[in-house]
Coordinates of N, CA and C in Angstrom, one line a residue:
M1 N -17.5 -4.9 -19.0 CA -16.8 -3.8 -18.6 C -16.0 -3.8 -17.0
Q2 N -15.2 -3.8 -17.1 CA -13.8 -3.9 -15.7 C -14.0 -2.5 -14.4
L3 N -13.7 -2.7 -13.2 CA -13.5 -1.5 -12.3 C -12.6 -1.7 -12.2
T4 N -11.5 -0.3 -11.6 CA -10.4 -0.6 -11.5 C -10.0 -0.6 -10.1
A5 N -9.2 -0.8 -9.6 CA -8.7 -2.0 -8.4 C -8.9 -0.3 -7.6
F6 N -9.3 0.8 -8.3 CA -9.3 2.5 -7.3 C -10.3 2.1 -6.6
S7 N -11.2 1.1 -7.8 CA -13.0 1.8 -7.4 C -13.4 0.6 -6.3
D8 N -12.9 -0.6 -6.4 CA -12.5 -2.0 -5.9 C -12.7 -1.7 -4.9
Y9 N -11.5 -1.0 -4.0 CA -10.8 -0.7 -2.8 C -11.2 0.5 -1.7
S10 N -12.3 1.2 -3.4 CA -13.0 1.9 -2.8 C -14.3 1.1 -2.2
L11 N -14.7 0.2 -2.6 CA -15.9 0.4 -2.5 C -15.7 -0.7 -1.4
R12 N -14.6 -1.8 -1.3 CA -14.2 -2.5 0.6 C -14.6 -1.5 1.2
L13 N -13.6 -0.3 1.4 CA -13.4 0.3 2.3 C -14.7 1.3 3.3
M14 N -15.5 1.6 2.0 CA -16.9 1.8 1.7 C -17.6 0.8 3.3
M15 N -17.1 -0.7 2.8 CA -18.2 -1.7 3.4 C -17.6 -1.8 4.3
M16 N -16.9 -1.9 4.7 CA -15.6 -1.6 6.1 C -16.4 -0.9 7.1
A17 N -16.2 0.6 6.8 CA -16.6 1.7 7.5 C -18.4 1.6 7.7
T18 N -19.4 1.1 6.8 CA -20.1 1.3 7.3 C -20.7 -0.2 8.6
A19 N -19.8 -1.5 8.3 CA -20.0 -2.4 8.8 C -19.6 -2.7 10.1
H20 N -18.3 -1.8 10.5 CA -18.0 -0.6 12.1 C -18.7 0.9 12.2
S21 N -19.8 1.3 11.7 CA -20.3 2.3 11.9 C -20.2 2.7 13.4
D22 N -20.1 2.1 14.6 CA -20.5 2.2 16.0 C -19.3 2.1 16.1
R23 N -17.8 2.1 15.6 CA -16.7 2.8 15.6 C -15.6 3.4 14.9
L24 N -14.6 3.4 15.4 CA -13.3 4.1 13.9 C -12.7 3.2 13.8
V25 N -12.7 3.1 12.0 CA -11.9 1.9 11.1 C -10.4 2.6 10.3
T26 N -9.6 1.8 10.8 CA -8.0 2.1 10.1 C -7.8 1.2 9.1
I27 N -6.6 2.4 9.0 CA -6.3 1.5 7.6 C -5.4 0.7 7.1
E28 N -4.9 0.1 8.4 CA -4.2 -0.7 8.1 C -4.6 -1.8 9.3
E29 N -6.3 -1.8 9.7 CA -6.9 -3.4 9.2 C -7.9 -3.4 9.0
T30 N -8.2 -2.3 7.5 CA -8.4 -2.7 6.9 C -7.5 -3.1 5.6
A31 N -6.6 -2.7 5.2 CA -5.3 -3.6 5.0 C -5.3 -5.2 4.4
R32 N -5.1 -5.3 5.5 CA -4.9 -6.4 6.7 C -6.1 -7.5 6.1
A33 N -7.4 -6.9 6.3 CA -8.8 -7.7 5.9 C -8.5 -8.1 4.6
F34 N -8.5 -7.0 4.2 CA -8.3 -7.5 2.2 C -7.1 -7.9 1.8
D35 N -6.2 -7.8 2.7 CA -4.9 -8.1 1.8 C -4.4 -7.7 0.9
I36 N -4.8 -6.0 1.0 CA -4.5 -5.0 0.1 C -3.9 -4.3 0.9
S37 N -3.1 -3.8 -0.8 CA -2.0 -2.3 -0.6 C -2.0 -1.8 0.8
R38 N -1.5 -1.2 1.9 CA -1.7 -0.5 3.0 C -1.5 1.1 2.5
A39 N -0.2 1.5 1.4 CA 0.0 2.7 0.2 C -1.3 3.1 0.2
H40 N -1.4 1.6 -1.0 CA -2.8 2.3 -1.7 C -3.9 2.5 -1.5
L41 N -4.5 1.8 -0.4 CA -5.4 2.1 0.8 C -5.4 3.7 1.5
M42 N -4.5 3.9 1.5 CA -4.6 5.3 2.2 C -4.7 6.3 0.9
K43 N -4.5 5.9 -0.5 CA -5.3 7.1 -1.7 C -6.1 6.8 -1.6
V44 N -6.7 6.0 -1.5 CA -8.3 6.1 -1.2 C -9.2 6.4 -0.3
A45 N -8.6 5.8 0.7 CA -9.2 6.8 2.1 C -8.9 8.6 1.9
Q46 N -8.0 8.9 1.4 CA -8.0 10.5 1.1 C -8.8 10.8 0.1
H47 N -9.0 9.8 -1.4 CA -10.1 10.0 -2.1 C -11.7 10.5 -1.2
L48 N -11.9 9.6 -1.0 CA -13.6 9.6 -0.7 C -13.4 10.3 0.7
V49 N -12.2 10.6 1.6 CA -12.7 11.7 2.0 C -12.4 13.2 1.6
R50 N -12.0 13.4 0.7 CA -12.7 14.2 0.1 C -13.6 14.7 -0.6
Q51 N -13.8 13.5 -1.2 CA -15.1 13.8 -1.9 C -16.8 13.2 -0.5
G52 N -16.5 13.5 0.7 CA -17.3 13.4 1.3 C -18.3 12.1 1.7
F53 N -17.6 11.5 1.5 CA -17.8 9.5 1.5 C -17.3 9.5 3.4
L54 N -16.6 9.6 3.4 CA -15.6 9.3 5.1 C -15.3 11.1 5.4
K55 N -15.1 10.9 7.0 CA -14.8 11.8 7.9 C -13.6 10.9 7.9
A56 N -12.3 11.7 8.3 CA -11.2 11.4 8.8 C -10.8 12.3 10.1
V57 N -10.4 11.1 11.1 CA -10.3 11.3 12.9 C -8.7 11.9 12.7
R58 N -7.9 13.0 12.8 CA -6.0 12.9 12.9 C -6.0 12.3 14.0
G59 N -4.6 11.6 13.8 CA -3.6 12.6 15.4 C -2.8 10.6 15.7
R60 N -2.6 10.6 16.6 CA -1.6 9.5 16.4 C -2.5 8.0 16.0
T61 N -3.9 8.2 16.9 CA -5.4 7.5 16.8 C -5.6 7.5 15.5
G62 N -5.8 7.8 15.0 CA -6.8 8.6 13.8 C -7.3 7.2 12.6
A63 N -7.8 7.3 12.2 CA -9.1 7.1 11.2 C -10.0 7.0 11.1
L64 N -10.5 6.9 10.5 CA -12.4 6.6 9.3 C -13.6 6.2 9.8
T65 N -14.5 7.3 9.9 CA -15.7 6.7 9.7 C -17.4 7.6 8.8
L66 N -17.7 6.7 8.2 CA -19.0 7.3 7.6 C -18.7 9.0 7.9
A67 N -19.1 9.7 6.8 CA -19.4 11.0 6.4 C -20.9 11.4 6.5
R68 N -21.4 10.7 6.1 CA -23.1 10.5 6.0 C -23.3 9.6 6.7
P69 N -25.1 9.2 6.7 CA -25.8 7.9 7.0 C -25.2 6.8 5.6
P70 N -25.6 5.6 5.4 CA -25.8 4.6 4.8 C -26.3 4.4 3.9
E71 N -27.8 5.2 4.3 CA -28.6 4.7 3.3 C -28.3 6.3 2.6
A72 N -28.0 7.2 2.7 CA -27.4 8.1 1.8 C -25.7 8.1 1.1
I73 N -25.8 7.5 1.0 CA -24.4 6.8 0.1 C -24.8 5.8 -1.0
G74 N -25.1 6.4 -2.7 CA -25.2 6.0 -3.9 C -24.0 4.7 -4.0
L75 N -24.4 3.6 -4.3 CA -22.3 2.9 -5.2 C -22.5 3.8 -6.7
G76 N -23.6 4.2 -7.4 CA -23.6 5.0 -8.3 C -22.5 6.3 -8.1
E77 N -22.9 6.8 -6.4 CA -22.2 7.9 -6.8 C -20.5 7.7 -6.8
I78 N -20.2 6.8 -5.3 CA -19.1 6.5 -5.3 C -18.6 6.3 -6.4
V79 N -19.0 5.5 -7.3 CA -18.0 5.0 -8.5 C -17.3 6.0 -9.9
R80 N -18.5 6.9 -10.6 CA -18.4 7.5 -10.8 C -17.0 8.6 -10.1
S81 N -17.0 8.6 -8.7 CA -15.9 9.3 -8.2 C -15.0 9.4 -8.2
T82 N -15.0 7.5 -8.5 CA -13.5 7.0 -8.5 C -12.9 6.0 -9.8
E83 N -13.8 6.8 -10.6 CA -13.5 5.8 -11.8 C -13.4 6.5 -13.1
R84 N -12.1 6.8 -13.5 CA -11.5 8.6 -14.6 C -12.3 8.1 -15.9
D85 N -12.7 6.7 -16.3 CA -12.8 7.1 -17.6 C -13.6 6.0 -18.1
F86 N -14.5 5.9 -18.2 CA -15.6 5.2 -19.2 C -15.6 5.2 -20.2
T87 N -14.7 5.6 -20.9 CA -14.4 5.0 -22.1 C -14.5 3.7 -22.8
L88 N -15.3 3.4 -22.9 CA -15.5 1.5 -23.4 C -15.0 0.5 -24.2
V89 N -15.1 1.9 -25.5 CA -14.2 1.8 -26.8 C -14.1 3.4 -27.5
E90 N -12.8 2.5 -28.1 CA -12.7 4.4 -29.3 C -13.3 5.6 -29.3
C91 N -14.6 4.7 -29.8 CA -15.5 5.9 -30.4 C -16.1 6.7 -29.0
F92 N -16.0 6.3 -27.6 CA -15.8 7.2 -26.6 C -15.1 8.2 -26.5
G93 N -13.9 7.7 -26.6 CA -13.0 9.6 -26.9 C -13.2 10.1 -27.4
P94 N -12.7 11.3 -27.0 CA -11.6 12.7 -27.4 C -10.7 12.3 -29.0
D95 N -10.1 11.0 -28.5 CA -9.5 10.6 -29.8 C -9.9 10.2 -31.3
N96 N -11.2 10.0 -31.1 CA -11.9 9.0 -32.3 C -11.0 8.9 -33.7
R97 N -11.0 7.4 -33.7 CA -10.3 7.9 -35.3 C -10.6 6.5 -36.1
C98 N -12.4 5.9 -35.5 CA -12.5 4.8 -36.2 C -14.0 5.2 -36.9
R99 N -12.8 4.8 -38.5 CA -13.3 5.4 -39.0 C -15.0 4.8 -40.1
I100 N -15.8 4.1 -39.5 CA -16.7 3.5 -39.0 C -18.0 4.0 -37.9
T101 N -17.8 5.4 -37.0 CA -18.9 5.3 -35.8 C -19.1 6.8 -36.4
P102 N -19.6 7.2 -38.1 CA -20.4 8.2 -38.7 C -22.1 7.0 -39.3
R103 N -22.0 5.8 -38.9 CA -22.8 4.7 -40.1 C -22.8 3.3 -38.3
C104 N -22.1 3.9 -37.4 CA -21.9 2.6 -36.6 C -23.4 2.5 -35.2
R105 N -24.1 1.0 -34.9 CA -24.2 1.5 -33.5 C -24.4 0.8 -32.6
L106 N -22.9 0.4 -32.8 CA -22.4 -0.2 -31.7 C -22.3 0.8 -30.7
R107 N -21.5 1.9 -31.0 CA -21.7 3.3 -29.8 C -23.0 3.6 -29.2
G108 N -24.5 3.5 -29.7 CA -25.7 3.9 -28.8 C -25.8 2.5 -28.3
V109 N -25.9 1.1 -28.5 CA -25.5 0.0 -27.6 C -24.8 0.0 -26.4
L110 N -23.8 0.0 -26.8 CA -22.4 0.3 -25.0 C -22.9 1.4 -24.3
A111 N -23.9 2.8 -25.2 CA -24.0 4.1 -24.4 C -24.7 3.3 -24.0
D112 N -25.8 2.0 -24.3 CA -27.0 2.1 -23.0 C -26.6 2.0 -21.5
A113 N -26.2 0.1 -22.6 CA -25.0 -0.8 -21.5 C -24.5 -0.3 -20.1
L114 N -23.8 1.7 -20.5 CA -23.2 1.8 -19.3 C -24.3 3.1 -18.6
D115 N -24.7 3.2 -19.4 CA -25.8 4.0 -18.7 C -27.3 2.9 -17.5
A116 N -27.0 1.9 -17.9 CA -28.2 0.4 -17.4 C -26.8 0.6 -16.0
F117 N -25.6 0.0 -16.4 CA -24.9 0.0 -15.6 C -25.1 1.1 -14.1
L118 N -25.0 1.9 -14.4 CA -24.4 3.2 -13.6 C -25.9 3.2 -12.9
S119 N -26.7 3.6 -14.1 CA -28.4 3.2 -13.2 C -28.8 1.8 -11.9
V120 N -28.4 0.8 -12.5 CA -28.9 -0.4 -11.4 C -27.7 0.1 -10.2
L121 N -26.8 0.4 -9.9 CA -25.5 1.0 -8.5 C -26.7 2.2 -7.9
D122 N -27.0 3.3 -8.9 CA -27.8 3.8 -8.7 C -29.2 3.9 -7.7
R123 N -29.8 2.6 -8.1 CA -30.6 1.4 -7.5 C -30.4 1.6 -6.2
H124 N -28.9 1.5 -5.2 CA -27.7 0.8 -4.5 C -27.8 1.8 -3.5
T125 N -27.2 1.3 -2.5 CA -26.6 2.0 -1.2 C -25.7 1.7 -0.9
M126 N -24.7 2.0 0.6 CA -23.9 1.1 1.2 C -24.7 0.6 2.3
H127 N -26.0 0.5 2.8 CA -26.7 0.3 3.8 C -27.3 -1.7 3.5
V128 N -27.3 -0.9 2.1 CA -28.0 -2.3 1.0 C -26.7 -3.6 1.1
L129 N -25.5 -2.9 0.6 CA -24.7 -4.1 0.8 C -24.0 -4.3 2.2
V130 N -23.8 -3.5 3.2 CA -23.9 -3.9 5.0 C -25.2 -4.3 5.0
R131 N -25.6 -5.3 5.3 CA -27.2 -5.9 5.6 C -26.8 -6.2 7.0
N132 N -25.2 -7.3 7.0 CA -25.0 -8.1 8.6 C -23.3 -7.9 8.3
P133 N -23.7 -6.5 9.2 CA -22.4 -6.5 10.1 C -21.4 -7.1 10.6
Q134 N -22.1 -8.4 10.9 CA -20.9 -9.3 11.1 C -20.4 -9.9 10.1
D135 N -20.4 -9.7 9.4 CA -20.0 -10.3 8.4 C -18.6 -9.9 7.9
F136 N -18.3 -9.3 8.4 CA -17.3 -7.7 8.7 C -15.9 -8.3 10.1
D137 N -16.8 -9.4 10.7 CA -16.2 -9.4 12.2 C -14.8 -9.6 11.4
M138 N -13.0 -9.5 12.1 CA -12.6 -9.0 10.9 C -12.0 -10.4 10.9
R139 N -11.7 -11.0 13.1 CA -11.4 -12.7 13.3 C -12.1 -13.1 11.8
A140 N -13.4 -13.2 11.3 CA -13.8 -14.5 10.7 C -13.1 -14.1 8.9
V141 N -13.3 -12.7 8.5 CA -12.2 -12.2 7.4 C -11.0 -13.0 7.4
E142 N -9.9 -11.8 8.2 CA -8.6 -12.8 8.1 C -8.1 -14.0 8.1
Q143 N -9.4 -15.2 8.9 CA -9.0 -16.7 9.0 C -10.5 -16.7 7.5
N144 N -10.4 -15.8 6.3 CA -11.9 -16.7 5.4 C -12.7 -17.6 5.7
L145 N -13.2 -17.3 7.0 CA -14.6 -18.3 7.8 C -15.2 -17.4 7.0
P146 N -16.6 -18.0 6.9 CA -18.3 -17.1 7.2 C -18.5 -17.4 8.3
I147 N -18.6 -16.9 9.1 CA -18.9 -16.1 10.3 C -19.6 -17.2 10.6
E148 N -20.7 -17.8 10.5 CA -20.7 -19.3 10.8 C -20.2 -20.7 11.9
N149 N -18.6 -20.5 10.5 CA -17.6 -21.1 10.8 C -16.8 -20.9 12.4
L150 N -16.5 -19.0 12.0 CA -15.8 -19.4 12.5 C -16.6 -18.9 14.5
Q151 N -17.9 -18.9 14.4 CA -18.5 -19.1 15.7 C -18.3 -21.0 16.4
L152 N -18.9 -21.6 15.1 CA -17.9 -23.3 15.4 C -16.2 -23.0 16.0
A153 N -15.3 -22.0 15.5 CA -14.5 -22.3 15.9 C -14.3 -21.4 17.2
E154 N -14.6 -21.2 17.2 CA -14.8 -20.6 18.9 C -15.5 -20.9 20.0
A155 N -15.9 -22.0 19.3 CA -17.0 -23.4 20.5 C -16.2 -24.7 20.1
N156 N -14.9 -24.8 19.2 CA -14.4 -26.2 18.8 C -14.8 -27.0 18.3
I157 N -15.7 -26.5 17.4 CA -16.8 -27.6 17.2 C -16.3 -27.5 15.5
A158 N -16.6 -29.1 14.6 CA -15.8 -28.6 13.8 C -17.2 -28.9 12.4
P159 N -17.1 -28.2 11.7 CA -18.3 -27.6 10.6 C -19.0 -28.7 10.6
A160 N -20.1 -29.0 9.7 CA -20.7 -30.0 9.3 C -19.6 -29.9 7.9

């Protein structure tokens, strides 16, 4: 199973908003931090606002913030809202033409696997993903450095 870029970017934007819950987060800074399309991220943000995951602050200095506490935002809930299609194989879809469907056990196995995948996501929240908000320090993200190397770089010390 592979998530769409839309789901991937949704989770990244939600992590950014969670890590910076003390302030507003902009589309621009998030796009820059993750090196992703600003236009695509704007569509993602609009969806997350409509679904009640984020709140938008409009205006010249518009930005985003979490609409609920991070402990109340489940990963499964986000993925279900961002993935359009969980049709893993043809027999999951309405246009199934597979001749062995009535006798095949693969469909049941794959349905169990999908349920297990979503069940694991349901057990986790945004709070779990962002235990260390300092990991999202924009200077470290933009330089692709672990946070401890950023602190060393600021002190002009080479990492070991």
